[in-house]
Amino acid sequence: MSSRRRLLPAAFAMFALAFTAGCGDTSPPPAPSTRVPSYIEPPLPSGAIAAQTHSSLPPDEPACSDPTASLRPNGTRTGPDLDAIRTRGRLIVGLDPGSNLFSFRDPTTGTLDGFDVDIAKEIARDLLGNPNAIEYRILGSADRERALQERTVDVVVKTMTINCERRQRVSFSTSYLEAHQRVLTVHGSGIGGLNDLAGKRVCVVRGTTSLDRIRREQPAASILTVPSWADCLVVLQQRQVDAVSTDDTVLAGLAVQDPLTEVVGPNLSTEQYGIGMPKGADDLVRFVNGVLERIRSDGTWNRLYTEWLADELGQAAVPPPARYQD
């Protein structure tokens, strides 16, 4: 109903009041309403938790010689983990369907697409002869390590940073992509980077290295943790937070979804993404590293990067060099 139509009954009531007053009705007019309209703030996403960074700072990350050094591929095609996957006939991959550009559900076809999805397909292609012989398990960032420890997935391909702390619990491939933590905000917010987040509300996904870095380096920010980066975009759009901070690769995907946002500030860190695998699955680690060696050398990596990431992150990227511990 238009605003004009809503006014019609009120105008009719005033006419009726004047008419009855002219007929000798001397009762006083009703007192004006003092009701104040209420505006309800949109609800936070399910699982959102607000916390002050200074309440419990994370411990310093343990040191190790080179967390990106992995097991050298040796041409092996057999072993307990590889044989189990072949017997099953499919590779079980953990990822997040809410990571635009990396792993997202195509609205037209309903299929999972993105850079990480295609990396997983290359593993299935070399191991099972079929890039689509994959069963996807949906994981939040905080669930990645547990899924590998419980072996409910074979691999996690989900923008997962390699670091010393995680390597105590899971194994990693060599790095397949380099990222840098930055800040996403709305145009005209006045936020230009980490220093401007003091006293601001910042959304970060729990279970990520991004969360620990913000808590350590900007303890004056108020943190809202949510299950997924898509949730962070929603609360930023609703102005329930002032900024989002994580890797520029993830932020680029969010900025594509909302052109009113922008990635700002200098790099806060360098993040090396690796494929996560269960601790002790050495045959699988060596095989996956062999797949990564192939896609670096035969042009597959460059093709996938150009298809999914070059428009947002630039054309000059090259695959990170492999580092081995043996």
XYZ file of C-alpha atoms in Angstrom:
326
model
C 0.000 0.000 0.000
C 1.400 3.461 -0.908
C 2.027 6.136 1.723
C -0.714 8.227 0.131
C -3.287 5.454 0.555
C -2.240 5.020 4.180
C -3.088 8.687 4.800
C -6.620 8.446 3.462
C -8.253 6.866 6.556
C -6.675 9.474 8.824
C -7.984 12.318 6.624
C -11.454 10.774 6.641
C -11.380 10.558 10.471
C -10.536 14.274 10.759
C -13.440 15.147 8.428
C -15.804 13.016 10.480
C -14.618 14.648 13.703
C -15.240 18.128 12.298
C -18.687 17.079 11.079
C -19.754 15.685 14.448
C -18.363 18.732 16.265
C -20.600 20.878 14.093
C -23.566 18.784 15.281
C -23.041 19.734 18.920
C -20.463 17.090 20.073
C -18.335 18.941 22.665
C -16.029 16.029 23.697
C -12.282 16.945 23.545
C -10.192 15.532 20.682
C -7.946 12.554 21.497
C -4.443 13.304 22.754
C -1.663 12.938 20.164
C 0.228 9.641 20.250
C 3.562 9.595 22.061
C 4.569 6.155 20.722
C 8.170 6.078 19.505
C 8.824 3.808 16.494
C 11.273 0.965 17.129
C 13.926 -0.228 14.675
C 15.097 -3.797 15.170
C 18.711 -4.577 14.227
C 19.062 -7.604 11.923
C 20.045 -10.779 13.774
C 23.662 -11.919 13.701
C 24.492 -15.066 11.701
C 24.066 -18.367 13.488
C 27.184 -19.163 15.500
C 28.428 -15.559 15.704
C 30.342 -14.798 18.905
C 31.460 -11.340 20.027
C 34.634 -11.130 22.095
C 37.179 -8.509 23.081
C 40.671 -9.259 21.816
C 42.384 -8.285 25.055
C 40.393 -10.797 27.105
C 42.623 -13.738 26.189
C 45.439 -13.214 23.725
C 46.531 -16.354 21.865
C 49.909 -17.886 22.753
C 52.816 -17.191 20.456
C 53.083 -19.629 17.576
C 55.686 -22.374 18.115
C 58.791 -22.152 15.963
C 60.026 -24.709 13.457
C 62.711 -24.615 10.797
C 60.531 -24.337 7.670
C 56.829 -25.169 7.971
C 56.409 -25.218 4.173
C 58.970 -28.008 3.684
C 57.142 -31.237 2.832
C 57.954 -34.776 1.680
C 59.552 -35.107 -1.729
C 57.511 -36.926 -4.391
C 59.238 -40.184 -5.315
C 56.876 -41.620 -7.898
C 55.105 -43.865 -5.398
C 51.587 -44.886 -6.382
C 50.848 -47.318 -3.598
C 50.617 -47.270 0.171
C 47.968 -47.668 2.875
C 46.242 -44.336 2.251
C 46.482 -44.402 -1.526
C 45.241 -47.997 -1.673
C 42.283 -47.198 0.594
C 41.214 -44.320 -1.644
C 41.477 -46.481 -4.765
C 39.487 -49.262 -3.135
C 36.786 -46.749 -2.186
C 36.817 -45.337 -5.699
C 36.573 -41.677 -4.712
C 38.618 -38.986 -3.012
C 36.979 -37.392 0.036
C 37.732 -33.670 0.014
C 36.972 -31.182 2.798
C 36.211 -27.622 1.702
C 33.904 -24.648 2.203
C 31.251 -23.883 -0.447
C 31.077 -20.257 0.734
C 34.543 -19.156 -0.451
C 33.952 -17.190 -3.638
C 36.625 -17.781 -6.304
C 37.972 -20.801 -4.402
C 35.081 -23.119 -3.629
C 31.527 -21.966 -4.262
C 28.339 -23.408 -5.657
C 27.558 -22.208 -9.171
C 24.033 -20.720 -9.011
C 23.206 -21.954 -12.520
C 24.477 -25.534 -12.456
C 24.551 -26.185 -8.707
C 28.057 -27.655 -9.012
C 31.039 -26.700 -6.886
C 33.545 -24.508 -8.719
C 36.659 -22.482 -7.978
C 40.437 -22.607 -7.720
C 40.556 -25.004 -4.753
C 37.912 -27.247 -6.324
C 40.007 -27.541 -9.476
C 43.175 -28.295 -7.469
C 41.289 -31.172 -5.800
C 40.153 -32.409 -9.208
C 43.760 -32.630 -10.369
C 44.532 -34.935 -7.430
C 41.553 -37.144 -8.289
C 42.560 -37.140 -11.960
C 46.064 -38.473 -11.244
C 45.030 -40.891 -8.493
C 41.749 -42.288 -9.820
C 41.814 -41.369 -13.490
C 38.680 -39.262 -13.106
C 38.706 -35.615 -11.953
C 35.102 -35.937 -10.801
C 35.649 -39.001 -8.589
C 35.303 -36.798 -5.511
C 33.016 -36.746 -2.500
C 32.910 -33.302 -0.939
C 32.533 -32.782 2.812
C 31.552 -29.291 3.909
C 33.864 -27.962 6.624
C 34.109 -24.724 8.558
C 37.602 -23.349 9.099
C 37.550 -24.454 12.733
C 36.711 -28.042 11.699
C 39.541 -28.664 9.230
C 42.132 -30.123 11.577
C 39.656 -32.311 13.464
C 38.359 -33.788 10.211
C 41.915 -34.761 9.251
C 42.723 -36.119 12.703
C 39.552 -38.227 12.683
C 40.186 -39.196 9.038
C 36.686 -38.287 7.929
C 38.333 -36.662 4.887
C 41.383 -37.617 2.837
C 42.478 -34.068 2.084
C 41.452 -30.523 2.975
C 41.709 -28.056 0.093
C 40.402 -24.894 1.715
C 42.713 -21.839 1.711
C 44.553 -23.492 4.630
C 47.706 -21.717 5.800
C 50.736 -23.881 6.559
C 52.305 -23.050 9.919
C 54.322 -24.699 12.664
C 51.406 -25.042 15.092
C 49.181 -26.849 12.611
C 51.994 -29.130 11.519
C 52.040 -30.575 15.020
C 48.603 -32.063 14.308
C 48.316 -32.562 10.527
C 50.540 -32.995 7.479
C 50.785 -30.569 4.577
C 51.715 -30.615 0.938
C 54.109 -28.053 -0.451
C 52.603 -24.586 -0.897
C 50.308 -24.172 -3.897
C 49.401 -20.476 -3.471
C 50.734 -17.426 -1.640
C 48.376 -14.950 0.031
C 48.644 -11.865 2.250
C 46.367 -10.823 5.095
C 44.694 -7.429 4.578
C 41.473 -5.584 5.491
C 38.102 -5.314 3.731
C 35.759 -2.423 4.457
C 33.068 -0.342 2.728
C 34.017 2.568 0.476
C 34.327 5.807 2.397
C 34.626 4.160 5.825
C 37.839 6.018 6.680
C 39.546 2.717 7.478
C 42.850 2.371 5.656
C 44.438 -0.585 7.377
C 45.280 -2.298 10.651
C 45.988 0.885 12.639
C 42.505 2.228 11.929
C 40.837 -0.845 13.448
C 41.410 0.361 17.034
C 37.985 0.737 18.610
C 36.335 -0.752 15.521
C 34.335 -3.947 15.097
C 36.116 -6.547 12.984
C 34.714 -9.825 11.645
C 37.009 -12.860 11.446
C 36.268 -16.556 11.011
C 37.279 -18.615 14.023
C 39.856 -21.332 13.590
C 41.924 -19.174 11.229
C 45.403 -17.679 11.446
C 43.753 -14.338 10.587
C 41.959 -14.310 13.936
C 45.133 -14.857 15.960
C 46.982 -12.142 14.047
C 44.287 -9.504 14.612
C 44.099 -10.373 18.300
C 47.866 -10.030 18.682
C 48.511 -6.980 16.501
C 45.386 -4.904 17.109
C 44.147 -5.690 20.644
C 42.052 -2.504 20.675
C 39.648 -3.928 18.078
C 36.386 -5.659 18.985
C 36.186 -9.067 17.333
C 33.119 -10.855 16.007
C 33.833 -14.467 15.061
C 31.547 -16.327 12.660
C 31.606 -19.762 10.988
C 32.279 -18.608 7.399
C 33.585 -15.675 5.367
C 30.198 -15.341 3.685
C 28.822 -14.548 7.169
C 31.449 -11.808 7.515
C 30.247 -10.186 4.312
C 26.654 -10.228 5.569
C 27.451 -8.496 8.873
C 29.616 -5.940 7.054
C 26.746 -5.175 4.674
C 24.405 -4.797 7.652
C 26.969 -2.467 9.315
C 27.165 -4.743 12.319
C 30.948 -4.646 11.890
C 33.257 -2.038 10.386
C 35.699 -4.340 8.623
C 36.718 -7.893 7.786
C 40.317 -9.097 7.957
C 41.809 -12.182 6.353
C 43.853 -13.180 3.306
C 43.604 -10.950 0.246
C 42.613 -14.010 -1.792
C 39.460 -14.486 0.289
C 38.744 -10.757 0.555
C 38.929 -10.444 -3.233
C 36.114 -12.971 -3.523
C 33.987 -11.006 -1.065
C 34.664 -7.737 -2.896
C 33.466 -9.334 -6.145
C 30.168 -10.130 -4.436
C 29.712 -6.572 -3.179
C 31.250 -3.738 -5.250
C 30.560 -1.280 -2.418
C 33.439 -2.862 -0.499
C 37.188 -2.505 -1.023
C 40.403 -4.173 0.140
C 42.629 -1.631 1.899
C 45.950 -1.280 3.670
C 49.353 -2.935 3.371
C 49.992 -6.656 3.694
C 49.875 -7.794 7.323
C 51.466 -11.182 6.674
C 52.432 -13.718 4.027
C 50.385 -16.914 4.050
C 51.368 -20.098 2.202
C 48.412 -22.349 1.380
C 48.904 -26.094 1.580
C 46.719 -29.156 1.108
C 46.050 -30.645 4.532
C 46.323 -34.408 5.065
C 46.246 -36.729 8.080
C 49.385 -36.970 10.166
C 51.419 -39.990 9.087
C 49.795 -40.321 5.651
C 53.229 -40.098 4.027
C 52.296 -42.021 0.879
C 49.423 -39.606 0.223
C 51.592 -36.560 0.975
C 54.266 -37.660 -1.507
C 51.640 -38.418 -4.159
C 49.904 -35.051 -3.751
C 53.261 -33.276 -3.972
C 53.840 -35.119 -7.226
C 50.522 -33.769 -8.531
C 51.542 -30.240 -7.539
C 54.887 -30.699 -9.295
C 53.025 -31.660 -12.458
C 50.595 -28.747 -12.455
C 53.434 -26.279 -11.813
C 55.407 -27.571 -14.802
C 52.738 -28.386 -17.406
C 50.891 -25.045 -17.293
C 47.842 -26.299 -15.371
C 48.517 -24.033 -12.377
C 48.790 -20.961 -14.617
C 45.588 -21.904 -16.426
C 43.645 -22.296 -13.189
C 45.060 -19.090 -11.726
C 44.130 -17.156 -14.873
C 40.623 -18.608 -14.882
C 39.761 -17.935 -11.253
C 42.089 -15.379 -9.654
C 44.014 -13.224 -12.130
C 41.270 -10.629 -12.639
C 41.139 -9.885 -8.920
C 44.709 -10.564 -7.748
C 46.747 -9.610 -10.807
C 48.359 -11.469 -13.672
C 51.925 -11.612 -12.358
C 51.538 -14.440 -9.822
C 53.637 -17.575 -10.160
C 53.255 -20.890 -8.327
C 55.274 -20.950 -5.101
C 58.450 -23.046 -5.435
C 58.332 -26.424 -3.734
C 60.400 -26.888 -0.592
C 61.265 -30.360 0.671
C 62.563 -31.662 3.966
C 64.218 -34.773 2.519
